[in-house]
Amino acid sequence: MLTEFQAIVLGILQGLTEFLPVSSSAHLTLTPWLMGWSDPGLAFDVALHLGSLVALLVYYRQDWIMIIKGAVAGDPRGRRLLIRLIAASVPGAILGFLFEKQAETVFRSPLLIAVTLAVMGLALWIIDLGSAQKRDLDDITLGDALLIGVAQAFALVPGVSRSGATITVARMLKINRQDAANFSFLMSTPIIAGAGLLKAHEMLRSGLTHELTFGFAASAVFSLLAIAMLISYVRTRTYRVFAWYRLALAAFIIIVFLSRAGRL
């Protein structure tokens, strides 16, 4: 049974790690495993992601107004961005539908999470340092959007990180650090919204408990803080610190796993 304290802790973790390139699914899978907590369940997971969705809509409200104007009034910049966001959402939507069950079961091995954390951490570090910052949000082509969308699809595996994978590919395409994050967060909005709406009945069926409410609120507040912090941070710094964190967490997971298996 999830307690209110556990709900707040998991909400904070969701908020911070959904948008920092360190994998929210890894943290939300590993924390109950490490702490001996019970599985919070699908309804709680939906509440956490809806909290992150609220933060996205608040932070990027001006961008979404521009995008809506592009769809309705024909604003060219908004329409262009909308087309690219739709293209970027397609691969993730298809693979998410095909591999949803595996993502909730098979892909949640602690060792697999450790490997993906380390591999994607190294990829982010190397690609970010080696790529120029020649392009911005307006330079993203339809092909770029599809490629970044494929990267987003691989975030089904805990440890990959939706933001980590998409930012890494965007940096590989020489998009500047700030707009790599901006496009990553904008393109995550329809995916998170779609997944939340498809599973909202689970949350409604369980009722709006205190645990769901606290988790939702903590996720929304800390998601907003994480978005603002990351966008500000990468204006003048690289993504290196997040790569270091991923490598350190991967090493910690392996040590704990081997210790529990009696191999240390």
PDB file of N, CA, C and O in Angstrom, residues 147-222:
ATOM      1  N   LEU A 147      13.863  11.450 -37.106  1.00  0.00           N
ATOM      2  CA  LEU A 147      15.009  10.792 -36.474  1.00  0.00           C
ATOM      3  C   LEU A 147      14.968  10.967 -34.956  1.00  0.00           C
ATOM      4  O   LEU A 147      15.202  10.011 -34.194  1.00  0.00           O
ATOM      5  N   ILE A 148      14.650  12.158 -34.505  1.00  0.00           N
ATOM      6  CA  ILE A 148      14.534  12.404 -33.062  1.00  0.00           C
ATOM      7  C   ILE A 148      13.361  11.618 -32.491  1.00  0.00           C
ATOM      8  O   ILE A 148      13.403  11.120 -31.363  1.00  0.00           O
ATOM      9  N   GLY A 149      12.288  11.478 -33.291  1.00  0.00           N
ATOM     10  CA  GLY A 149      11.137  10.695 -32.861  1.00  0.00           C
ATOM     11  C   GLY A 149      11.467   9.227 -32.669  1.00  0.00           C
ATOM     12  O   GLY A 149      10.963   8.576 -31.744  1.00  0.00           O
ATOM     13  N   VAL A 150      12.319   8.673 -33.533  1.00  0.00           N
ATOM     14  CA  VAL A 150      12.766   7.288 -33.375  1.00  0.00           C
ATOM     15  C   VAL A 150      13.536   7.139 -32.055  1.00  0.00           C
ATOM     16  O   VAL A 150      13.364   6.154 -31.321  1.00  0.00           O
ATOM     17  N   ALA A 151      14.364   8.129 -31.749  1.00  0.00           N
ATOM     18  CA  ALA A 151      15.107   8.101 -30.485  1.00  0.00           C
ATOM     19  C   ALA A 151      14.149   8.103 -29.303  1.00  0.00           C
ATOM     20  O   ALA A 151      14.365   7.391 -28.306  1.00  0.00           O
ATOM     21  N   GLN A 152      13.090   8.896 -29.396  1.00  0.00           N
ATOM     22  CA  GLN A 152      12.102   8.943 -28.318  1.00  0.00           C
ATOM     23  C   GLN A 152      11.464   7.577 -28.104  1.00  0.00           C
ATOM     24  O   GLN A 152      11.185   7.179 -26.962  1.00  0.00           O
ATOM     25  N   ALA A 153      11.248   6.837 -29.180  1.00  0.00           N
ATOM     26  CA  ALA A 153      10.605   5.530 -29.080  1.00  0.00           C
ATOM     27  C   ALA A 153      11.417   4.556 -28.231  1.00  0.00           C
ATOM     28  O   ALA A 153      10.857   3.710 -27.526  1.00  0.00           O
ATOM     29  N   PHE A 154      12.755   4.674 -28.265  1.00  0.00           N
ATOM     30  CA  PHE A 154      13.604   3.764 -27.499  1.00  0.00           C
ATOM     31  C   PHE A 154      13.535   4.029 -25.999  1.00  0.00           C
ATOM     32  O   PHE A 154      14.037   3.223 -25.203  1.00  0.00           O
ATOM     33  N   ALA A 155      12.913   5.125 -25.605  1.00  0.00           N
ATOM     34  CA  ALA A 155      12.764   5.424 -24.184  1.00  0.00           C
ATOM     35  C   ALA A 155      11.768   4.502 -23.509  1.00  0.00           C
ATOM     36  O   ALA A 155      11.557   4.589 -22.293  1.00  0.00           O
ATOM     37  N   LEU A 156      11.145   3.593 -24.265  1.00  0.00           N
ATOM     38  CA  LEU A 156      10.315   2.550 -23.659  1.00  0.00           C
ATOM     39  C   LEU A 156      11.138   1.705 -22.683  1.00  0.00           C
ATOM     40  O   LEU A 156      10.610   1.148 -21.726  1.00  0.00           O
ATOM     41  N   VAL A 157      12.438   1.599 -22.952  1.00  0.00           N
ATOM     42  CA  VAL A 157      13.318   0.820 -22.083  1.00  0.00           C
ATOM     43  C   VAL A 157      13.779   1.713 -20.933  1.00  0.00           C
ATOM     44  O   VAL A 157      14.431   2.734 -21.173  1.00  0.00           O
ATOM     45  N   PRO A 158      13.441   1.378 -19.681  1.00  0.00           N
ATOM     46  CA  PRO A 158      13.888   2.201 -18.559  1.00  0.00           C
ATOM     47  C   PRO A 158      15.407   2.343 -18.548  1.00  0.00           C
ATOM     48  O   PRO A 158      16.140   1.386 -18.777  1.00  0.00           O
ATOM     49  N   GLY A 159      15.871   3.551 -18.289  1.00  0.00           N
ATOM     50  CA  GLY A 159      17.301   3.831 -18.306  1.00  0.00           C
ATOM     51  C   GLY A 159      17.732   4.582 -19.539  1.00  0.00           C
ATOM     52  O   GLY A 159      18.737   5.279 -19.524  1.00  0.00           O
ATOM     53  N   VAL A 160      16.975   4.456 -20.635  1.00  0.00           N
ATOM     54  CA  VAL A 160      17.311   5.184 -21.852  1.00  0.00           C
ATOM     55  C   VAL A 160      17.044   6.669 -21.643  1.00  0.00           C
ATOM     56  O   VAL A 160      17.890   7.509 -21.938  1.00  0.00           O
ATOM     57  N   SER A 161      15.864   7.016 -21.153  1.00  0.00           N
ATOM     58  CA  SER A 161      15.421   8.384 -20.909  1.00  0.00           C
ATOM     59  C   SER A 161      14.907   9.043 -22.184  1.00  0.00           C
ATOM     60  O   SER A 161      15.649   9.185 -23.160  1.00  0.00           O
ATOM     61  N   ARG A 162      13.653   9.431 -22.158  1.00  0.00           N
ATOM     62  CA  ARG A 162      13.064  10.117 -23.310  1.00  0.00           C
ATOM     63  C   ARG A 162      13.831  11.396 -23.626  1.00  0.00           C
ATOM     64  O   ARG A 162      14.241  11.628 -24.770  1.00  0.00           O
ATOM     65  N   SER A 163      14.043  12.224 -22.614  1.00  0.00           N
ATOM     66  CA  SER A 163      14.767  13.477 -22.861  1.00  0.00           C
ATOM     67  C   SER A 163      16.223  13.207 -23.215  1.00  0.00           C
ATOM     68  O   SER A 163      16.796  13.875 -24.084  1.00  0.00           O
ATOM     69  N   GLY A 164      16.830  12.205 -22.553  1.00  0.00           N
ATOM     70  CA  GLY A 164      18.222  11.897 -22.848  1.00  0.00           C
ATOM     71  C   GLY A 164      18.436  11.448 -24.275  1.00  0.00           C
ATOM     72  O   GLY A 164      19.356  11.902 -24.955  1.00  0.00           O
ATOM     73  N   ALA A 165      17.567  10.544 -24.757  1.00  0.00           N
ATOM     74  CA  ALA A 165      17.708  10.029 -26.121  1.00  0.00           C
ATOM     75  C   ALA A 165      17.451  11.111 -27.158  1.00  0.00           C
ATOM     76  O   ALA A 165      18.186  11.250 -28.143  1.00  0.00           O
ATOM     77  N   THR A 166      16.399  11.898 -26.970  1.00  0.00           N
ATOM     78  CA  THR A 166      16.046  12.910 -27.969  1.00  0.00           C
ATOM     79  C   THR A 166      17.045  14.066 -27.971  1.00  0.00           C
ATOM     80  O   THR A 166      17.403  14.580 -29.035  1.00  0.00           O
ATOM     81  N   ILE A 167      17.518  14.466 -26.806  1.00  0.00           N
ATOM     82  CA  ILE A 167      18.525  15.534 -26.740  1.00  0.00           C
ATOM     83  C   ILE A 167      19.835  15.052 -27.381  1.00  0.00           C
ATOM     84  O   ILE A 167      20.494  15.807 -28.102  1.00  0.00           O
ATOM     85  N   THR A 168      20.203  13.795 -27.138  1.00  0.00           N
ATOM     86  CA  THR A 168      21.434  13.252 -27.720  1.00  0.00           C
ATOM     87  C   THR A 168      21.375  13.289 -29.242  1.00  0.00           C
ATOM     88  O   THR A 168      22.329  13.734 -29.909  1.00  0.00           O
ATOM     89  N   VAL A 169      20.268  12.844 -29.825  1.00  0.00           N
ATOM     90  CA  VAL A 169      20.141  12.849 -31.291  1.00  0.00           C
ATOM     91  C   VAL A 169      20.068  14.282 -31.821  1.00  0.00           C
ATOM     92  O   VAL A 169      20.659  14.600 -32.858  1.00  0.00           O
ATOM     93  N   ALA A 170      19.362  15.155 -31.121  1.00  0.00           N
ATOM     94  CA  ALA A 170      19.295  16.558 -31.548  1.00  0.00           C
ATOM     95  C   ALA A 170      20.681  17.203 -31.539  1.00  0.00           C
ATOM     96  O   ALA A 170      21.039  17.951 -32.457  1.00  0.00           O
ATOM     97  N   ARG A 171      21.475  16.884 -30.524  1.00  0.00           N
ATOM     98  CA  ARG A 171      22.844  17.418 -30.486  1.00  0.00           C
ATOM     99  C   ARG A 171      23.689  16.812 -31.608  1.00  0.00           C
ATOM    100  O   ARG A 171      24.544  17.486 -32.172  1.00  0.00           O
ATOM    101  N   MET A 172      23.460  15.533 -31.926  1.00  0.00           N
ATOM    102  CA  MET A 172      24.164  14.900 -33.031  1.00  0.00           C
ATOM    103  C   MET A 172      23.871  15.635 -34.338  1.00  0.00           C
ATOM    104  O   MET A 172      24.728  15.734 -35.220  1.00  0.00           O
ATOM    105  N   LEU A 173      22.657  16.197 -34.439  1.00  0.00           N
ATOM    106  CA  LEU A 173      22.245  16.959 -35.619  1.00  0.00           C
ATOM    107  C   LEU A 173      22.682  18.428 -35.534  1.00  0.00           C
ATOM    108  O   LEU A 173      22.245  19.248 -36.339  1.00  0.00           O
ATOM    109  N   LYS A 174      23.512  18.735 -34.536  1.00  0.00           N
ATOM    110  CA  LYS A 174      24.109  20.067 -34.344  1.00  0.00           C
ATOM    111  C   LYS A 174      23.102  21.145 -33.941  1.00  0.00           C
ATOM    112  O   LYS A 174      23.315  22.330 -34.180  1.00  0.00           O
ATOM    113  N   ILE A 175      22.000  20.723 -33.340  1.00  0.00           N
ATOM    114  CA  ILE A 175      21.040  21.679 -32.773  1.00  0.00           C
ATOM    115  C   ILE A 175      21.608  22.154 -31.436  1.00  0.00           C
ATOM    116  O   ILE A 175      22.135  21.351 -30.655  1.00  0.00           O
ATOM    117  N   ASN A 176      21.521  23.447 -31.174  1.00  0.00           N
ATOM    118  CA  ASN A 176      22.141  23.968 -29.952  1.00  0.00           C
ATOM    119  C   ASN A 176      21.511  23.353 -28.700  1.00  0.00           C
ATOM    120  O   ASN A 176      20.395  22.840 -28.730  1.00  0.00           O
ATOM    121  N   ARG A 177      22.259  23.382 -27.609  1.00  0.00           N
ATOM    122  CA  ARG A 177      21.862  22.662 -26.390  1.00  0.00           C
ATOM    123  C   ARG A 177      20.490  23.092 -25.877  1.00  0.00           C
ATOM    124  O   ARG A 177      19.689  22.277 -25.436  1.00  0.00           O
ATOM    125  N   GLN A 178      20.229  24.381 -25.896  1.00  0.00           N
ATOM    126  CA  GLN A 178      18.968  24.875 -25.369  1.00  0.00           C
ATOM    127  C   GLN A 178      17.784  24.424 -26.227  1.00  0.00           C
ATOM    128  O   GLN A 178      16.776  23.933 -25.712  1.00  0.00           O
ATOM    129  N   ASP A 179      17.897  24.553 -27.545  1.00  0.00           N
ATOM    130  CA  ASP A 179      16.785  24.170 -28.414  1.00  0.00           C
ATOM    131  C   ASP A 179      16.668  22.656 -28.566  1.00  0.00           C
ATOM    132  O   ASP A 179      15.598  22.143 -28.901  1.00  0.00           O
ATOM    133  N   ALA A 180      17.758  21.930 -28.333  1.00  0.00           N
ATOM    134  CA  ALA A 180      17.667  20.465 -28.282  1.00  0.00           C
ATOM    135  C   ALA A 180      16.720  20.070 -27.149  1.00  0.00           C
ATOM    136  O   ALA A 180      15.860  19.187 -27.311  1.00  0.00           O
ATOM    137  N   ALA A 181      16.865  20.740 -26.001  1.00  0.00           N
ATOM    138  CA  ALA A 181      15.975  20.474 -24.869  1.00  0.00           C
ATOM    139  C   ALA A 181      14.557  20.978 -25.151  1.00  0.00           C
ATOM    140  O   ALA A 181      13.574  20.293 -24.857  1.00  0.00           O
ATOM    141  N   ASN A 182      14.447  22.176 -25.729  1.00  0.00           N
ATOM    142  CA  ASN A 182      13.118  22.724 -26.023  1.00  0.00           C
ATOM    143  C   ASN A 182      12.323  21.814 -26.955  1.00  0.00           C
ATOM    144  O   ASN A 182      11.144  21.530 -26.710  1.00  0.00           O
ATOM    145  N   PHE A 183      12.966  21.339 -28.027  1.00  0.00           N
ATOM    146  CA  PHE A 183      12.254  20.465 -28.959  1.00  0.00           C
ATOM    147  C   PHE A 183      11.919  19.132 -28.292  1.00  0.00           C
ATOM    148  O   PHE A 183      10.819  18.586 -28.485  1.00  0.00           O
ATOM    149  N   SER A 184      12.839  18.613 -27.493  1.00  0.00           N
ATOM    150  CA  SER A 184      12.593  17.377 -26.766  1.00  0.00           C
ATOM    151  C   SER A 184      11.357  17.491 -25.877  1.00  0.00           C
ATOM    152  O   SER A 184      10.504  16.593 -25.854  1.00  0.00           O
ATOM    153  N   PHE A 185      11.244  18.616 -25.163  1.00  0.00           N
ATOM    154  CA  PHE A 185      10.126  18.787 -24.236  1.00  0.00           C
ATOM    155  C   PHE A 185       8.814  19.050 -24.980  1.00  0.00           C
ATOM    156  O   PHE A 185       7.758  18.543 -24.590  1.00  0.00           O
ATOM    157  N   LEU A 186       8.882  19.829 -26.047  1.00  0.00           N
ATOM    158  CA  LEU A 186       7.675  20.080 -26.829  1.00  0.00           C
ATOM    159  C   LEU A 186       7.143  18.786 -27.448  1.00  0.00           C
ATOM    160  O   LEU A 186       5.934  18.527 -27.439  1.00  0.00           O
ATOM    161  N   MET A 187       8.049  17.947 -27.985  1.00  0.00           N
ATOM    162  CA  MET A 187       7.596  16.724 -28.634  1.00  0.00           C
ATOM    163  C   MET A 187       7.129  15.680 -27.628  1.00  0.00           C
ATOM    164  O   MET A 187       6.375  14.762 -27.989  1.00  0.00           O
ATOM    165  N   SER A 188       7.544  15.802 -26.374  1.00  0.00           N
ATOM    166  CA  SER A 188       7.067  14.858 -25.360  1.00  0.00           C
ATOM    167  C   SER A 188       5.630  15.149 -24.944  1.00  0.00           C
ATOM    168  O   SER A 188       4.945  14.272 -24.418  1.00  0.00           O
ATOM    169  N   THR A 189       5.167  16.383 -25.194  1.00  0.00           N
ATOM    170  CA  THR A 189       3.832  16.780 -24.741  1.00  0.00           C
ATOM    171  C   THR A 189       2.723  15.907 -25.326  1.00  0.00           C
ATOM    172  O   THR A 189       1.894  15.364 -24.573  1.00  0.00           O
ATOM    173  N   PRO A 190       2.640  15.716 -26.659  1.00  0.00           N
ATOM    174  CA  PRO A 190       1.570  14.864 -27.182  1.00  0.00           C
ATOM    175  C   PRO A 190       1.698  13.405 -26.765  1.00  0.00           C
ATOM    176  O   PRO A 190       0.678  12.733 -26.558  1.00  0.00           O
ATOM    177  N   ILE A 191       2.926  12.900 -26.609  1.00  0.00           N
ATOM    178  CA  ILE A 191       3.112  11.510 -26.173  1.00  0.00           C
ATOM    179  C   ILE A 191       2.598  11.319 -24.746  1.00  0.00           C
ATOM    180  O   ILE A 191       1.864  10.369 -24.443  1.00  0.00           O
ATOM    181  N   ILE A 192       2.986  12.231 -23.844  1.00  0.00           N
ATOM    182  CA  ILE A 192       2.547  12.132 -22.449  1.00  0.00           C
ATOM    183  C   ILE A 192       1.035  12.330 -22.361  1.00  0.00           C
ATOM    184  O   ILE A 192       0.338  11.606 -21.634  1.00  0.00           O
ATOM    185  N   ALA A 193       0.509  13.293 -23.130  1.00  0.00           N
ATOM    186  CA  ALA A 193      -0.938  13.541 -23.117  1.00  0.00           C
ATOM    187  C   ALA A 193      -1.698  12.332 -23.642  1.00  0.00           C
ATOM    188  O   ALA A 193      -2.707  11.908 -23.047  1.00  0.00           O
ATOM    189  N   GLY A 194      -1.230  11.758 -24.754  1.00  0.00           N
ATOM    190  CA  GLY A 194      -1.912  10.610 -25.336  1.00  0.00           C
ATOM    191  C   GLY A 194      -1.910   9.411 -24.411  1.00  0.00           C
ATOM    192  O   GLY A 194      -2.952   8.761 -24.206  1.00  0.00           O
ATOM    193  N   ALA A 195      -0.749   9.122 -23.817  1.00  0.00           N
ATOM    194  CA  ALA A 195      -0.650   7.991 -22.896  1.00  0.00           C
ATOM    195  C   ALA A 195      -1.527   8.217 -21.665  1.00  0.00           C
ATOM    196  O   ALA A 195      -2.191   7.293 -21.174  1.00  0.00           O
ATOM    197  N   GLY A 196      -1.531   9.465 -21.170  1.00  0.00           N
ATOM    198  CA  GLY A 196      -2.351   9.783 -20.000  1.00  0.00           C
ATOM    199  C   GLY A 196      -3.831   9.629 -20.266  1.00  0.00           C
ATOM    200  O   GLY A 196      -4.578   9.077 -19.447  1.00  0.00           O
ATOM    201  N   LEU A 197      -4.279  10.089 -21.432  1.00  0.00           N
ATOM    202  CA  LEU A 197      -5.701   9.994 -21.770  1.00  0.00           C
ATOM    203  C   LEU A 197      -6.128   8.543 -21.976  1.00  0.00           C
ATOM    204  O   LEU A 197      -7.238   8.139 -21.583  1.00  0.00           O
ATOM    205  N   LEU A 198      -5.247   7.742 -22.590  1.00  0.00           N
ATOM    206  CA  LEU A 198      -5.584   6.334 -22.831  1.00  0.00           C
ATOM    207  C   LEU A 198      -5.739   5.552 -21.531  1.00  0.00           C
ATOM    208  O   LEU A 198      -6.527   4.596 -21.457  1.00  0.00           O
ATOM    209  N   LYS A 199      -4.982   5.971 -20.507  1.00  0.00           N
ATOM    210  CA  LYS A 199      -4.993   5.215 -19.248  1.00  0.00           C
ATOM    211  C   LYS A 199      -5.703   5.952 -18.116  1.00  0.00           C
ATOM    212  O   LYS A 199      -5.678   5.494 -16.968  1.00  0.00           O
ATOM    213  N   ALA A 200      -6.322   7.092 -18.436  1.00  0.00           N
ATOM    214  CA  ALA A 200      -6.973   7.897 -17.392  1.00  0.00           C
ATOM    215  C   ALA A 200      -8.081   7.130 -16.677  1.00  0.00           C
ATOM    216  O   ALA A 200      -8.364   7.388 -15.499  1.00  0.00           O
ATOM    217  N   HIS A 201      -8.703   6.181 -17.384  1.00  0.00           N
ATOM    218  CA  HIS A 201      -9.780   5.416 -16.759  1.00  0.00           C
ATOM    219  C   HIS A 201      -9.289   4.620 -15.553  1.00  0.00           C
ATOM    220  O   HIS A 201     -10.047   4.370 -14.609  1.00  0.00           O
ATOM    221  N   GLU A 202      -7.995   4.218 -15.568  1.00  0.00           N
ATOM    222  CA  GLU A 202      -7.425   3.497 -14.430  1.00  0.00           C
ATOM    223  C   GLU A 202      -7.393   4.389 -13.194  1.00  0.00           C
ATOM    224  O   GLU A 202      -7.692   3.943 -12.084  1.00  0.00           O
ATOM    225  N   MET A 203      -7.031   5.646 -13.393  1.00  0.00           N
ATOM    226  CA  MET A 203      -6.978   6.588 -12.280  1.00  0.00           C
ATOM    227  C   MET A 203      -8.376   6.887 -11.760  1.00  0.00           C
ATOM    228  O   MET A 203      -8.609   6.943 -10.550  1.00  0.00           O
ATOM    229  N   LEU A 204      -9.311   7.068 -12.687  1.00  0.00           N
ATOM    230  CA  LEU A 204     -10.680   7.372 -12.284  1.00  0.00           C
ATOM    231  C   LEU A 204     -11.326   6.182 -11.581  1.00  0.00           C
ATOM    232  O   LEU A 204     -12.113   6.340 -10.650  1.00  0.00           O
ATOM    233  N   ARG A 205     -10.964   4.970 -12.029  1.00  0.00           N
ATOM    234  CA  ARG A 205     -11.526   3.767 -11.426  1.00  0.00           C
ATOM    235  C   ARG A 205     -11.073   3.605  -9.980  1.00  0.00           C
ATOM    236  O   ARG A 205     -11.837   3.173  -9.121  1.00  0.00           O
ATOM    237  N   SER A 206      -9.823   3.981  -9.707  1.00  0.00           N
ATOM    238  CA  SER A 206      -9.295   3.831  -8.353  1.00  0.00           C
ATOM    239  C   SER A 206      -9.743   4.959  -7.422  1.00  0.00           C
ATOM    240  O   SER A 206      -9.629   4.858  -6.213  1.00  0.00           O
ATOM    241  N   GLY A 207     -10.258   6.050  -8.009  1.00  0.00           N
ATOM    242  CA  GLY A 207     -10.692   7.190  -7.211  1.00  0.00           C
ATOM    243  C   GLY A 207      -9.545   8.145  -6.931  1.00  0.00           C
ATOM    244  O   GLY A 207      -8.376   7.752  -6.930  1.00  0.00           O
ATOM    245  N   LEU A 208      -9.868   9.401  -6.692  1.00  0.00           N
ATOM    246  CA  LEU A 208      -8.852  10.426  -6.448  1.00  0.00           C
ATOM    247  C   LEU A 208      -8.442  10.401  -4.978  1.00  0.00           C
ATOM    248  O   LEU A 208      -8.920  11.179  -4.161  1.00  0.00           O
ATOM    249  N   THR A 209      -7.556   9.476  -4.653  1.00  0.00           N
ATOM    250  CA  THR A 209      -7.079   9.322  -3.279  1.00  0.00           C
ATOM    251  C   THR A 209      -6.081  10.425  -2.927  1.00  0.00           C
ATOM    252  O   THR A 209      -5.586  11.148  -3.797  1.00  0.00           O
ATOM    253  N   HIS A 210      -5.775  10.534  -1.632  1.00  0.00           N
ATOM    254  CA  HIS A 210      -4.767  11.499  -1.196  1.00  0.00           C
ATOM    255  C   HIS A 210      -3.410  11.203  -1.842  1.00  0.00           C
ATOM    256  O   HIS A 210      -2.669  12.123  -2.215  1.00  0.00           O
ATOM    257  N   GLU A 211      -3.090   9.918  -1.973  1.00  0.00           N
ATOM    258  CA  GLU A 211      -1.813   9.528  -2.555  1.00  0.00           C
ATOM    259  C   GLU A 211      -1.711   9.991  -4.010  1.00  0.00           C
ATOM    260  O   GLU A 211      -0.675  10.528  -4.431  1.00  0.00           O
ATOM    261  N   LEU A 212      -2.761   9.803  -4.784  1.00  0.00           N
ATOM    262  CA  LEU A 212      -2.770  10.262  -6.174  1.00  0.00           C
ATOM    263  C   LEU A 212      -2.642  11.777  -6.252  1.00  0.00           C
ATOM    264  O   LEU A 212      -1.899  12.308  -7.077  1.00  0.00           O
ATOM    265  N   THR A 213      -3.362  12.467  -5.378  1.00  0.00           N
ATOM    266  CA  THR A 213      -3.345  13.930  -5.389  1.00  0.00           C
ATOM    267  C   THR A 213      -1.967  14.477  -5.031  1.00  0.00           C
ATOM    268  O   THR A 213      -1.436  15.377  -5.698  1.00  0.00           O
ATOM    269  N   PHE A 214      -1.358  13.927  -3.984  1.00  0.00           N
ATOM    270  CA  PHE A 214      -0.032  14.389  -3.563  1.00  0.00           C
ATOM    271  C   PHE A 214       1.015  14.077  -4.628  1.00  0.00           C
ATOM    272  O   PHE A 214       1.905  14.890  -4.905  1.00  0.00           O
ATOM    273  N   GLY A 215       0.932  12.883  -5.211  1.00  0.00           N
ATOM    274  CA  GLY A 215       1.877  12.515  -6.255  1.00  0.00           C
ATOM    275  C   GLY A 215       1.750  13.423  -7.463  1.00  0.00           C
ATOM    276  O   GLY A 215       2.764  13.879  -8.019  1.00  0.00           O
ATOM    277  N   PHE A 216       0.519  13.701  -7.875  1.00  0.00           N
ATOM    278  CA  PHE A 216       0.255  14.596  -9.011  1.00  0.00           C
ATOM    279  C   PHE A 216       0.821  15.992  -8.737  1.00  0.00           C
ATOM    280  O   PHE A 216       1.508  16.568  -9.588  1.00  0.00           O
ATOM    281  N   ALA A 217       0.534  16.537  -7.557  1.00  0.00           N
ATOM    282  CA  ALA A 217       0.978  17.896  -7.223  1.00  0.00           C
ATOM    283  C   ALA A 217       2.507  17.982  -7.164  1.00  0.00           C
ATOM    284  O   ALA A 217       3.108  18.918  -7.710  1.00  0.00           O
ATOM    285  N   ALA A 218       3.144  17.000  -6.521  1.00  0.00           N
ATOM    286  CA  ALA A 218       4.608  17.007  -6.434  1.00  0.00           C
ATOM    287  C   ALA A 218       5.233  16.888  -7.810  1.00  0.00           C
ATOM    288  O   ALA A 218       6.212  17.574  -8.133  1.00  0.00           O
ATOM    289  N   SER A 219       4.665  16.043  -8.657  1.00  0.00           N
ATOM    290  CA  SER A 219       5.175  15.870 -10.014  1.00  0.00           C
ATOM    291  C   SER A 219       5.062  17.166 -10.813  1.00  0.00           C
ATOM    292  O   SER A 219       5.999  17.562 -11.510  1.00  0.00           O
ATOM    293  N   ALA A 220       3.915  17.841 -10.716  1.00  0.00           N
ATOM    294  CA  ALA A 220       3.702  19.075 -11.469  1.00  0.00           C
ATOM    295  C   ALA A 220       4.689  20.162 -11.049  1.00  0.00           C
ATOM    296  O   ALA A 220       5.326  20.806 -11.888  1.00  0.00           O
ATOM    297  N   VAL A 221       4.846  20.352  -9.744  1.00  0.00           N
ATOM    298  CA  VAL A 221       5.723  21.418  -9.236  1.00  0.00           C
ATOM    299  C   VAL A 221       7.179  21.144  -9.602  1.00  0.00           C
ATOM    300  O   VAL A 221       7.893  22.025 -10.123  1.00  0.00           O
ATOM    301  N   PHE A 222       7.643  19.925  -9.363  1.00  0.00           N
ATOM    302  CA  PHE A 222       9.053  19.631  -9.602  1.00  0.00           C
ATOM    303  C   PHE A 222       9.356  19.431 -11.081  1.00  0.00           C
ATOM    304  O   PHE A 222      10.505  19.632 -11.507  1.00  0.00           O
TER     305      PHE A 222
END
